[in-house]
């Protein structure tokens, strides 16, 4: 993208003065006043500002992102040249954010003319516009063309140019209010195309062997059900079983089962017997020889409770997970950040009003942490985990949540915070009921489980990484001492496993599996080698 105009402004003070006034693109106002960054991690350079506190940023591909002082942001041009075409040709462009080509030429010209007449009451723009266009080599475009450029640019803002507060992580609102397609529509587009190909008899094996395409085709079939789809659904079902237990495997089984064909019972039974996870996940399925009506009842029950025919009813995490599988990482990230921002805002309002967080919001936070970690975004995962921790009332759950919080803080280089979190964790171990005398015994056998081993290993990991910060020398020593004391409290098997791990690696443990759901009544030494259950996305 061209930055020809920007170079000229920097080289010719007179042109820079014209751009600053009356067109409010001032190179001297490039300080935004607060740290911001793109959610994608892409480059961002502030190049100018205006007299309202707004700032113009150039992104990695040359696009110009405008952020106002009220917490909104949007792309206004594919390049600095194009953005200046808009600013010079539409000096009241802020008033035209709601305009779109669909409004028609008459309405657009009338709105632009009215705004410019109001501006002319205070200062000139016509001669200045002619001079600046000539000096920068900008073409003369009609208001209709310029509104079209602005509108197209604004629609590109998300997901690739989502602007965040760099410290708190919250996203800026969209600068405009033009409607966008729902997330599911964008994610499902490829699946609909592939479903059409399947129905035409094309690329059955190629598609079925591609996990992402197979899942999307099944989702497309969920929302566009046709009588002749049974053969292709059987084909997708067989291949989806290779991925073990997934939501799409259950969906494929349901879609096949809804046909109520006796000849499908052996296939469904074979799929259910793939492994232990599929056996559990497809529980209650009729076995070969059962009445086909029973198969149909089983499928309808799951369909009514888990699936349905409206994509808008699917949980957010269905679509963000499928977006991630397609490689649409920024689309998934933007949707998850927007959801986290909504929960964060409601939590703030609830706390201000003395109310507890809504259960629906609380149940989504653990899933948000998991999804952000899948995207490799530990910063946003940490935001969600900090909201999640105070909601845990059971001592075991508090300790598990604090352990994950400490790991995320460590991974983000927030060593002091991680040390304080581990202190809170040890306080909970020492006084599980928080001094309330409520008899919480859920941590009664923590020394014998995976949880105890992970606690000790995280203490040592924090001590190692925080040792690079000389200002935390005393705190690091305290964490190291605490780690040794906790290690001594573990059962023999648990302690031996931790010592073996610590002796056998110099790497810092980065295991993400710290939401432990082991049985606290396990036998001594049991559970250390068992794999903890990973967090599952909740509905909603």
Short mmCIF file of C-alpha atoms in Angstrom, two decimals:
data_model
loop_
_atom_site.label_atom_id
_atom_site.label_comp_id
_atom_site.label_asym_id
_atom_site.label_seq_id
_atom_site.Cartn_x
_atom_site.Cartn_y
_atom_site.Cartn_z
CA UNK A 1 0.00 0.00 0.00
CA UNK A 2 1.20 3.53 -0.84
CA UNK A 3 2.48 5.93 1.81
CA UNK A 4 3.43 8.55 -0.78
CA UNK A 5 1.24 11.22 0.83
CA UNK A 6 2.65 10.58 4.30
CA UNK A 7 6.22 11.04 3.03
CA UNK A 8 5.25 14.34 1.41
CA UNK A 9 3.62 15.60 4.61
CA UNK A 10 6.75 14.79 6.56
CA UNK A 11 8.98 16.49 3.98
CA UNK A 12 6.89 19.62 3.30
CA UNK A 13 5.78 21.62 6.36
CA UNK A 14 3.27 23.69 4.41
CA UNK A 15 1.37 20.59 3.29
CA UNK A 16 1.54 19.23 6.85
CA UNK A 17 -0.02 22.47 8.12
CA UNK A 18 -2.87 22.17 5.61
CA UNK A 19 -3.47 18.55 6.60
CA UNK A 20 -3.58 19.55 10.27
CA UNK A 21 -5.96 22.41 9.59
CA UNK A 22 -8.60 22.32 8.34
CA UNK A 23 -8.50 18.55 7.74
CA UNK A 24 -7.46 17.49 11.26
CA UNK A 25 -4.64 15.10 10.32
CA UNK A 26 -1.89 16.52 12.53
CA UNK A 27 1.53 14.87 12.51
CA UNK A 28 2.33 16.62 15.80
CA UNK A 29 -0.52 14.82 17.63
CA UNK A 30 0.68 11.24 17.16
CA UNK A 31 0.75 10.46 20.90
CA UNK A 32 -2.41 8.52 21.68
CA UNK A 33 -2.07 9.01 25.42
CA UNK A 34 -2.55 5.36 26.40
CA UNK A 35 -0.84 2.15 25.36
CA UNK A 36 -2.77 0.17 22.75
CA UNK A 37 -2.01 -2.85 20.60
CA UNK A 38 -3.67 -5.07 18.02
CA UNK A 39 -5.17 -8.29 19.35
CA UNK A 40 -3.37 -10.12 16.52
CA UNK A 41 -0.01 -8.83 17.73
CA UNK A 42 0.58 -7.12 14.38
CA UNK A 43 2.64 -3.93 14.04
CA UNK A 44 1.02 -0.59 14.81
CA UNK A 45 2.56 2.87 14.32
CA UNK A 46 0.92 6.11 15.42
CA UNK A 47 1.50 8.71 12.68
CA UNK A 48 -0.93 11.56 13.37
CA UNK A 49 -3.80 12.71 15.54
CA UNK A 50 -6.68 15.18 15.62
CA UNK A 51 -7.93 17.88 17.97
CA UNK A 52 -10.48 15.56 19.62
CA UNK A 53 -7.84 13.21 21.03
CA UNK A 54 -8.13 10.67 18.23
CA UNK A 55 -5.09 8.99 16.69
CA UNK A 56 -4.27 7.60 13.25
CA UNK A 57 -2.23 4.38 13.24
CA UNK A 58 -0.60 2.60 10.30
CA UNK A 59 -0.89 -1.20 10.49
CA UNK A 60 1.46 -3.80 9.05
CA UNK A 61 -0.31 -4.01 5.69
CA UNK A 62 -0.49 -0.21 5.36
CA UNK A 63 -4.13 0.09 6.49
CA UNK A 64 -4.94 3.15 8.59
CA UNK A 65 -6.70 2.53 11.91
CA UNK A 66 -8.34 5.49 13.63
CA UNK A 67 -8.90 5.32 17.40
CA UNK A 68 -10.95 8.06 19.05
CA UNK A 69 -10.68 9.23 22.65
CA UNK A 70 -13.90 7.47 23.64
CA UNK A 71 -12.69 3.91 23.16
CA UNK A 72 -13.78 3.22 19.57
CA UNK A 73 -11.63 2.30 16.59
CA UNK A 74 -11.94 1.39 12.94
CA UNK A 75 -10.07 1.08 9.66
CA UNK A 76 -10.68 4.17 7.52
CA UNK A 77 -8.45 3.42 4.53
CA UNK A 78 -6.38 0.72 2.90
CA UNK A 79 -3.39 3.07 2.95
CA UNK A 80 -2.43 6.51 4.21
CA UNK A 81 -3.10 7.86 0.73
CA UNK A 82 -6.63 6.43 0.72
CA UNK A 83 -7.30 7.60 4.28
CA UNK A 84 -6.23 11.13 3.33
CA UNK A 85 -8.51 11.00 0.29
CA UNK A 86 -11.38 10.37 2.73
CA UNK A 87 -10.29 13.01 5.26
CA UNK A 88 -9.76 15.69 2.65
CA UNK A 89 -12.78 14.81 0.53
CA UNK A 90 -15.09 14.33 3.53
CA UNK A 91 -13.87 16.81 6.17
CA UNK A 92 -16.89 15.92 8.31
CA UNK A 93 -16.28 12.18 7.93
CA UNK A 94 -17.13 11.44 11.59
CA UNK A 95 -20.71 12.44 10.77
CA UNK A 96 -20.84 10.00 7.88
CA UNK A 97 -19.88 6.77 9.66
CA UNK A 98 -23.45 5.55 9.34
CA UNK A 99 -23.64 6.11 5.60
CA UNK A 100 -23.28 3.24 3.13
CA UNK A 101 -23.45 2.95 -0.67
CA UNK A 102 -26.87 1.33 -0.27
CA UNK A 103 -28.23 4.69 0.98
CA UNK A 104 -28.07 5.99 -2.58
CA UNK A 105 -26.40 8.96 -4.22
CA UNK A 106 -29.05 11.50 -3.33
CA UNK A 107 -28.97 10.84 0.39
CA UNK A 108 -25.17 10.70 0.51
CA UNK A 109 -24.68 13.96 -1.39
CA UNK A 110 -27.29 15.73 0.74
CA UNK A 111 -25.66 14.57 4.01
CA UNK A 112 -22.16 15.58 2.90
CA UNK A 113 -23.34 18.97 1.61
CA UNK A 114 -25.12 19.73 4.88
CA UNK A 115 -22.04 18.89 6.95
CA UNK A 116 -19.72 20.93 4.75
CA UNK A 117 -22.00 23.98 4.92
CA UNK A 118 -21.80 23.81 8.70
CA UNK A 119 -17.99 23.65 8.54
CA UNK A 120 -17.84 26.65 6.18
CA UNK A 121 -19.55 28.78 8.80
CA UNK A 122 -16.31 28.62 10.79
CA UNK A 123 -13.51 28.29 8.22
CA UNK A 124 -12.75 27.57 4.59
CA UNK A 125 -12.25 24.11 3.14
CA UNK A 126 -12.63 24.47 -0.64
CA UNK A 127 -9.43 26.24 -1.67
CA UNK A 128 -7.54 24.32 1.00
CA UNK A 129 -8.86 21.02 -0.32
CA UNK A 130 -7.83 21.88 -3.88
CA UNK A 131 -4.33 22.88 -2.77
CA UNK A 132 -3.77 19.83 -0.55
CA UNK A 133 -5.05 17.39 -3.16
CA UNK A 134 -2.70 18.90 -5.74
CA UNK A 135 0.26 18.90 -3.34
CA UNK A 136 -0.25 15.27 -2.34
CA UNK A 137 -1.29 14.01 -5.76
CA UNK A 138 -4.68 12.80 -4.52
CA UNK A 139 -7.41 12.18 -7.10
CA UNK A 140 -10.67 14.10 -6.92
CA UNK A 141 -13.45 11.69 -6.06
CA UNK A 142 -17.16 12.25 -5.56
CA UNK A 143 -18.70 12.06 -2.08
CA UNK A 144 -20.41 8.83 -3.15
CA UNK A 145 -17.08 7.21 -4.06
CA UNK A 146 -15.48 8.39 -0.82
CA UNK A 147 -18.33 7.08 1.34
CA UNK A 148 -17.93 3.76 -0.48
CA UNK A 149 -14.21 3.67 0.33
CA UNK A 150 -14.83 4.55 3.97
CA UNK A 151 -17.62 2.01 4.34
CA UNK A 152 -15.56 -0.83 2.83
CA UNK A 153 -12.60 0.05 5.05
CA UNK A 154 -14.67 0.13 8.23
CA UNK A 155 -16.04 -3.35 7.53
CA UNK A 156 -12.46 -4.69 7.50
CA UNK A 157 -11.78 -3.67 11.09
CA UNK A 158 -12.55 -7.03 12.65
CA UNK A 159 -11.09 -9.48 13.13
CA UNK A 160 -7.59 -8.54 11.94
CA UNK A 161 -7.46 -5.00 13.33
CA UNK A 162 -9.16 -5.36 16.72
CA UNK A 163 -7.58 -2.72 18.96
CA UNK A 164 -6.94 -3.48 22.64
CA UNK A 165 -5.96 -1.53 25.69
CA UNK A 166 -2.43 -2.87 26.10
CA UNK A 167 -2.55 -3.03 29.90
CA UNK A 168 -6.08 -4.24 30.64
CA UNK A 169 -6.70 -6.21 27.46
CA UNK A 170 -10.22 -4.93 26.73
CA UNK A 171 -11.19 -4.29 23.11
CA UNK A 172 -12.20 -0.96 21.60
CA UNK A 173 -15.73 -0.69 20.30
CA UNK A 174 -16.28 -0.52 16.56
CA UNK A 175 -16.13 3.00 15.20
CA UNK A 176 -19.23 2.40 13.10
CA UNK A 177 -22.46 0.49 13.69
CA UNK A 178 -22.87 -1.20 10.32
CA UNK A 179 -24.22 -4.76 10.63
CA UNK A 180 -21.78 -7.63 10.23
CA UNK A 181 -22.56 -11.27 9.42
CA UNK A 182 -22.82 -13.44 12.54
CA UNK A 183 -19.79 -15.53 13.44
CA UNK A 184 -21.51 -18.79 12.51
CA UNK A 185 -22.22 -17.57 8.98
CA UNK A 186 -18.57 -16.84 8.28
CA UNK A 187 -17.38 -20.09 9.86
CA UNK A 188 -19.99 -22.24 8.16
CA UNK A 189 -19.45 -20.88 4.63
CA UNK A 190 -16.78 -23.47 3.72
CA UNK A 191 -18.89 -26.27 5.19
CA UNK A 192 -21.88 -25.33 3.07
CA UNK A 193 -19.75 -25.38 -0.05
CA UNK A 194 -18.32 -28.77 0.85
CA UNK A 195 -21.76 -30.18 1.65
CA UNK A 196 -22.88 -29.19 -1.84
CA UNK A 197 -19.87 -31.02 -3.29
CA UNK A 198 -20.68 -34.10 -1.25
CA UNK A 199 -24.26 -34.08 -2.47
CA UNK A 200 -22.96 -33.86 -6.02
CA UNK A 201 -20.78 -36.92 -5.37
CA UNK A 202 -17.48 -35.01 -5.43
CA UNK A 203 -14.37 -35.38 -3.23
CA UNK A 204 -15.90 -37.75 -0.67
CA UNK A 205 -12.60 -39.25 0.48
CA UNK A 206 -10.64 -36.01 0.23
CA UNK A 207 -13.14 -34.21 2.42
CA UNK A 208 -13.78 -37.02 4.86
CA UNK A 209 -10.05 -37.39 5.57
CA UNK A 210 -9.68 -33.69 6.41
CA UNK A 211 -10.80 -33.22 10.01
CA UNK A 212 -11.63 -29.49 9.70
CA UNK A 213 -13.58 -29.86 6.45
CA UNK A 214 -15.36 -32.97 7.70
CA UNK A 215 -16.50 -31.21 10.88
CA UNK A 216 -17.78 -28.21 8.94
CA UNK A 217 -19.63 -30.38 6.43
CA UNK A 218 -21.36 -32.16 9.32
CA UNK A 219 -22.34 -28.83 10.84
CA UNK A 220 -23.68 -27.69 7.49
CA UNK A 221 -25.73 -30.90 7.29
CA UNK A 222 -27.05 -30.20 10.78
CA UNK A 223 -28.69 -26.98 9.59
CA UNK A 224 -29.65 -28.12 6.08
CA UNK A 225 -31.18 -31.57 6.44
CA UNK A 226 -32.21 -33.42 3.31
CA UNK A 227 -33.73 -36.84 2.78
CA UNK A 228 -30.99 -38.09 0.47
CA UNK A 229 -28.05 -37.31 2.78
CA UNK A 230 -27.88 -40.66 4.59
CA UNK A 231 -25.07 -42.20 2.46
CA UNK A 232 -22.78 -39.20 2.86
CA UNK A 233 -23.57 -38.98 6.57
CA UNK A 234 -22.59 -42.63 7.02
CA UNK A 235 -19.32 -41.91 5.22
CA UNK A 236 -18.53 -38.89 7.41
CA UNK A 237 -19.49 -40.82 10.55
CA UNK A 238 -17.01 -43.60 9.82
CA UNK A 239 -14.17 -41.12 9.34
CA UNK A 240 -15.09 -38.91 12.31
CA UNK A 241 -14.73 -41.94 14.60
CA UNK A 242 -11.00 -41.81 13.83
CA UNK A 243 -10.83 -38.55 15.82
CA UNK A 244 -12.32 -40.35 18.85
CA UNK A 245 -15.06 -38.57 20.81
CA UNK A 246 -15.95 -35.18 19.39
CA UNK A 247 -19.12 -33.12 19.29
CA UNK A 248 -19.23 -33.74 15.55
CA UNK A 249 -19.06 -37.52 16.06
CA UNK A 250 -22.10 -37.33 18.31
CA UNK A 251 -23.78 -35.09 15.73
CA UNK A 252 -23.02 -37.53 12.90
CA UNK A 253 -24.44 -40.40 14.95
CA UNK A 254 -27.58 -38.38 15.67
CA UNK A 255 -28.08 -37.38 12.03
CA UNK A 256 -27.72 -41.00 10.93
CA UNK A 257 -29.92 -42.23 13.77
CA UNK A 258 -32.74 -39.83 12.89
CA UNK A 259 -33.36 -41.85 9.72
CA UNK A 260 -34.28 -44.81 11.94
CA UNK A 261 -32.80 -47.47 9.65
CA UNK A 262 -32.20 -50.90 11.18
CA UNK A 263 -29.17 -51.46 8.92
CA UNK A 264 -27.39 -48.52 10.58
CA UNK A 265 -27.43 -50.07 14.06
CA UNK A 266 -24.29 -52.23 13.47
CA UNK A 267 -22.39 -49.19 12.11
CA UNK A 268 -23.42 -47.02 15.04
CA UNK A 269 -22.50 -49.78 17.50
CA UNK A 270 -19.09 -50.20 15.82
CA UNK A 271 -18.48 -46.46 16.12
CA UNK A 272 -19.51 -46.45 19.77
CA UNK A 273 -17.01 -49.27 20.46
CA UNK A 274 -14.07 -47.33 18.91
CA UNK A 275 -12.55 -46.57 22.31
CA UNK A 276 -13.51 -45.83 25.89
CA UNK A 277 -14.30 -42.17 25.18
CA UNK A 278 -16.70 -42.98 22.34
CA UNK A 279 -18.29 -45.71 24.45
CA UNK A 280 -19.02 -43.12 27.15
CA UNK A 281 -19.91 -40.29 24.79
CA UNK A 282 -22.46 -42.32 22.85
CA UNK A 283 -24.01 -43.98 25.87
CA UNK A 284 -27.61 -45.10 25.69
CA UNK A 285 -27.42 -45.91 21.99
CA UNK A 286 -29.56 -48.91 20.98
CA UNK A 287 -27.57 -52.02 20.09
CA UNK A 288 -27.86 -54.10 16.91
CA UNK A 289 -31.18 -55.87 16.73
CA UNK A 290 -33.07 -53.11 18.52
CA UNK A 291 -36.31 -51.67 17.18
CA UNK A 292 -35.49 -48.88 14.68
CA UNK A 293 -38.07 -46.71 16.44
CA UNK A 294 -35.89 -46.91 19.54
CA UNK A 295 -32.94 -45.63 17.49
CA UNK A 296 -35.03 -42.73 16.23
CA UNK A 297 -36.15 -41.86 19.79
CA UNK A 298 -32.53 -41.89 21.00
CA UNK A 299 -31.42 -39.63 18.15
CA UNK A 300 -34.32 -37.22 18.62
CA UNK A 301 -33.60 -36.90 22.32
CA UNK A 302 -29.98 -35.90 21.70
CA UNK A 303 -30.94 -33.69 18.80
CA UNK A 304 -33.43 -31.76 20.92
CA UNK A 305 -31.04 -31.32 23.84
CA UNK A 306 -27.72 -30.77 22.06
CA UNK A 307 -28.18 -29.77 18.44
CA UNK A 308 -31.24 -28.52 16.56
CA UNK A 309 -31.54 -26.73 13.25
CA UNK A 310 -30.75 -23.08 14.02
CA UNK A 311 -27.03 -22.15 13.91
CA UNK A 312 -27.75 -19.07 16.03
CA UNK A 313 -28.64 -21.40 18.92
CA UNK A 314 -25.21 -23.05 18.97
CA UNK A 315 -22.81 -22.03 21.76
CA UNK A 316 -20.12 -19.50 20.88
CA UNK A 317 -17.43 -22.09 21.56
CA UNK A 318 -18.74 -24.34 18.78
CA UNK A 319 -17.99 -21.64 16.22
CA UNK A 320 -14.73 -20.36 17.71
CA UNK A 321 -13.41 -23.93 17.86
CA UNK A 322 -14.34 -24.58 14.24
CA UNK A 323 -12.89 -21.21 13.21
CA UNK A 324 -9.61 -22.14 14.87
CA UNK A 325 -9.56 -25.51 13.08
CA UNK A 326 -9.94 -23.68 9.76
CA UNK A 327 -7.03 -21.39 10.57
CA UNK A 328 -9.32 -18.40 11.19
CA UNK A 329 -7.45 -17.63 14.40
CA UNK A 330 -8.13 -13.89 14.53
CA UNK A 331 -11.83 -14.45 13.90
CA UNK A 332 -11.97 -16.81 16.87
CA UNK A 333 -9.83 -14.52 19.04
CA UNK A 334 -11.96 -11.45 18.33
CA UNK A 335 -15.19 -13.26 19.18
CA UNK A 336 -13.75 -14.65 22.42
CA UNK A 337 -12.38 -11.26 23.48
CA UNK A 338 -15.74 -9.62 22.84
CA UNK A 339 -17.45 -12.29 24.98
CA UNK A 340 -14.89 -11.85 27.77
CA UNK A 341 -15.34 -8.07 27.64
CA UNK A 342 -19.10 -8.51 28.02
CA UNK A 343 -18.65 -10.74 31.07
CA UNK A 344 -16.04 -8.40 32.55
CA UNK A 345 -18.36 -5.42 32.17
CA UNK A 346 -21.31 -7.25 33.72
CA UNK A 347 -19.08 -8.40 36.58
CA UNK A 348 -18.07 -4.79 37.19
CA UNK A 349 -21.71 -3.68 37.23
CA UNK A 350 -22.72 -6.55 39.51
CA UNK A 351 -19.89 -5.76 41.94
CA UNK A 352 -20.83 -2.08 41.91
CA UNK A 353 -24.44 -2.96 42.68
CA UNK A 354 -23.53 -5.55 45.32
CA UNK A 355 -24.81 -8.49 43.26
CA UNK A 356 -23.25 -11.86 42.51
CA UNK A 357 -22.11 -12.64 38.99
CA UNK A 358 -24.69 -14.42 36.86
CA UNK A 359 -24.22 -18.17 36.88
CA UNK A 360 -24.21 -18.28 33.07
CA UNK A 361 -21.29 -15.84 32.93
CA UNK A 362 -19.37 -17.67 35.64
CA UNK A 363 -19.76 -21.01 33.87
CA UNK A 364 -18.22 -19.63 30.68
CA UNK A 365 -15.03 -18.28 32.19
CA UNK A 366 -13.24 -21.62 32.51
CA UNK A 367 -14.13 -22.38 28.89
CA UNK A 368 -12.80 -18.98 27.83
CA UNK A 369 -9.50 -19.69 29.60
CA UNK A 370 -9.27 -23.02 27.79
CA UNK A 371 -10.12 -21.51 24.39
CA UNK A 372 -7.62 -18.67 24.75
CA UNK A 373 -4.92 -21.14 25.69
CA UNK A 374 -5.77 -23.20 22.61
CA UNK A 375 -5.12 -20.02 20.60
CA UNK A 376 -1.84 -19.45 22.43
CA UNK A 377 -3.16 -16.22 23.97
CA UNK A 378 -2.08 -16.49 27.60
CA UNK A 379 -2.69 -12.76 28.15
CA UNK A 380 -6.44 -13.07 27.54
CA UNK A 381 -6.51 -16.44 29.33
CA UNK A 382 -5.07 -14.68 32.35
CA UNK A 383 -7.79 -12.01 32.20
CA UNK A 384 -10.48 -14.68 32.25
CA UNK A 385 -8.81 -16.69 35.01
CA UNK A 386 -8.61 -13.65 37.27
CA UNK A 387 -12.37 -13.28 36.98
CA UNK A 388 -12.86 -17.01 37.54
CA UNK A 389 -10.80 -17.45 40.72
CA UNK A 390 -13.00 -15.42 43.16
CA UNK A 391 -16.07 -17.42 42.12
CA UNK A 392 -14.74 -20.69 43.52
CA UNK A 393 -16.25 -21.52 46.90
CA UNK A 394 -14.99 -25.10 47.40
CA UNK A 395 -11.42 -25.24 48.71
CA UNK A 396 -10.29 -27.79 46.10
CA UNK A 397 -11.67 -25.63 43.30
CA UNK A 398 -10.03 -22.48 44.73
CA UNK A 399 -6.65 -24.14 44.93
CA UNK A 400 -6.95 -25.57 41.39
CA UNK A 401 -7.96 -22.14 40.07
CA UNK A 402 -5.14 -20.38 41.94
CA UNK A 403 -2.65 -22.91 40.59
CA UNK A 404 -3.70 -22.21 37.02
CA UNK A 405 -3.63 -18.47 37.72
CA UNK A 406 -0.06 -18.69 39.02
CA UNK A 407 1.03 -20.57 35.90
CA UNK A 408 -0.56 -18.03 33.57
CA UNK A 409 1.03 -15.15 35.50
CA UNK A 410 4.39 -16.88 35.26
CA UNK A 411 4.00 -17.43 31.52
CA UNK A 412 3.17 -13.75 31.09
CA UNK A 413 6.30 -12.77 33.05
CA UNK A 414 4.27 -11.39 35.97
CA UNK A 415 6.48 -13.07 38.55
CA UNK A 416 5.52 -10.92 41.52
CA UNK A 417 1.85 -11.63 40.90
CA UNK A 418 2.56 -15.37 40.54
CA UNK A 419 4.37 -15.38 43.87
CA UNK A 420 1.44 -13.63 45.57
CA UNK A 421 -0.99 -16.10 44.01
CA UNK A 422 1.02 -19.04 45.35
CA UNK A 423 0.92 -17.43 48.78
CA UNK A 424 -2.88 -17.33 48.58
CA UNK A 425 -2.84 -20.96 47.46
CA UNK A 426 -0.79 -22.03 50.50
CA UNK A 427 -3.11 -20.04 52.77
CA UNK A 428 -6.03 -22.04 51.39
CA UNK A 429 -4.18 -25.31 51.96
CA UNK A 430 -3.56 -24.28 55.55
CA UNK A 431 -7.12 -23.07 56.18
CA UNK A 432 -9.47 -24.62 53.59
CA UNK A 433 -12.62 -23.11 55.06
CA UNK A 434 -11.14 -19.62 55.11
CA UNK A 435 -11.72 -19.37 58.86
CA UNK A 436 -15.47 -19.74 58.43
CA UNK A 437 -15.67 -23.09 60.17
CA UNK A 438 -17.83 -24.56 57.41
CA UNK A 439 -16.05 -27.91 57.49
CA UNK A 440 -14.76 -27.90 53.91
CA UNK A 441 -12.83 -31.18 53.66
CA UNK A 442 -12.31 -31.29 49.91
CA UNK A 443 -8.54 -30.82 50.33
CA UNK A 444 -8.24 -33.61 52.87
CA UNK A 445 -5.95 -35.74 50.70
CA UNK A 446 -4.33 -33.21 48.37
CA UNK A 447 -0.88 -34.60 49.25
CA UNK A 448 -1.76 -37.91 47.54
CA UNK A 449 -3.04 -36.60 44.20
CA UNK A 450 -1.93 -34.93 41.00
CA UNK A 451 -2.97 -31.62 42.51
CA UNK A 452 -0.29 -31.85 45.19
CA UNK A 453 2.38 -32.73 42.65
CA UNK A 454 1.41 -29.85 40.38
CA UNK A 455 1.42 -27.40 43.28
CA UNK A 456 5.00 -28.31 44.18
CA UNK A 457 6.20 -28.24 40.58
CA UNK A 458 4.64 -24.81 40.00
CA UNK A 459 6.39 -23.43 43.08
CA UNK A 460 9.73 -24.58 41.71
CA UNK A 461 8.90 -23.27 38.23
CA UNK A 462 8.05 -19.82 39.59
CA UNK A 463 11.21 -19.81 41.70
CA UNK A 464 13.35 -20.63 38.65
CA UNK A 465 11.85 -18.06 36.31
CA UNK A 466 11.51 -15.29 38.89
CA UNK A 467 15.17 -15.71 39.88
CA UNK A 468 16.04 -13.52 36.88
CA UNK A 469 14.39 -10.57 38.65
CA UNK A 470 16.85 -9.43 41.32
CA UNK A 471 14.22 -7.18 42.89
CA UNK A 472 12.31 -10.33 43.89
CA UNK A 473 15.26 -12.11 45.53
CA UNK A 474 13.62 -12.35 48.96
CA UNK A 475 10.31 -13.51 47.52
CA UNK A 476 12.06 -16.14 45.39
CA UNK A 477 13.83 -17.52 48.44
CA UNK A 478 10.51 -17.73 50.27
CA UNK A 479 8.88 -19.58 47.37
CA UNK A 480 11.81 -22.01 47.19
CA UNK A 481 11.56 -22.74 50.91
CA UNK A 482 7.79 -23.20 50.60
CA UNK A 483 8.30 -25.59 47.68
CA UNK A 484 10.62 -27.75 49.79
CA UNK A 485 8.15 -27.81 52.66
CA UNK A 486 5.27 -28.78 50.36
CA UNK A 487 7.39 -31.48 48.71
CA UNK A 488 8.06 -32.99 52.13
CA UNK A 489 4.31 -33.20 52.77
CA UNK A 490 3.54 -35.23 49.64
CA UNK A 491 2.94 -38.95 49.90
CA UNK A 492 5.89 -41.18 49.08
CA UNK A 493 4.81 -41.97 45.52
CA UNK A 494 3.85 -38.40 44.74
CA UNK A 495 7.10 -37.04 46.16
CA UNK A 496 9.20 -39.56 44.23
CA UNK A 497 7.46 -38.66 40.96
CA UNK A 498 8.01 -34.94 41.50
CA UNK A 499 11.66 -35.44 42.43
CA UNK A 500 12.15 -37.62 39.37
CA UNK A 501 10.61 -34.94 37.16
CA UNK A 502 12.67 -32.15 38.70
CA UNK A 503 15.87 -34.15 38.38
CA UNK A 504 15.19 -35.21 34.81
CA UNK A 505 14.54 -31.84 33.19
CA UNK A 506 15.81 -28.30 33.27
CA UNK A 507 12.72 -27.03 31.51
CA UNK A 508 10.10 -25.12 33.43
CA UNK A 509 6.85 -27.02 33.64
CA UNK A 510 4.23 -25.47 31.36
CA UNK A 511 1.56 -28.13 31.72
CA UNK A 512 -1.82 -26.51 31.13
CA UNK A 513 -3.77 -29.16 32.95
CA UNK A 514 -4.27 -27.48 36.31
CA UNK A 515 -8.04 -27.73 36.64
CA UNK A 516 -7.86 -30.97 38.61
CA UNK A 517 -10.95 -33.08 39.18
CA UNK A 518 -9.39 -36.06 40.94
CA UNK A 519 -11.17 -37.87 43.75
CA UNK A 520 -10.00 -36.44 47.07
CA UNK A 521 -10.71 -39.77 48.73
CA UNK A 522 -8.18 -41.61 46.58
CA UNK A 523 -5.86 -44.13 48.18
CA UNK A 524 -2.43 -42.88 49.36
CA UNK A 525 -0.16 -42.34 46.40
CA UNK A 526 -2.95 -42.81 43.89
CA UNK A 527 -3.68 -40.31 41.16
CA UNK A 528 -0.18 -38.97 40.62
CA UNK A 529 0.25 -40.65 37.28
CA UNK A 530 -3.39 -40.30 36.26
CA UNK A 531 -4.25 -37.71 33.67
CA UNK A 532 -6.55 -35.00 35.05
CA UNK A 533 -9.73 -34.32 33.14
CA UNK A 534 -9.30 -31.35 30.77
CA UNK A 535 -11.86 -28.57 31.15
CA UNK A 536 -14.82 -28.96 28.83
CA UNK A 537 -16.49 -26.01 27.08
CA UNK A 538 -19.78 -25.19 28.73
CA UNK A 539 -22.97 -24.40 26.90
CA UNK A 540 -23.80 -20.84 26.07
#
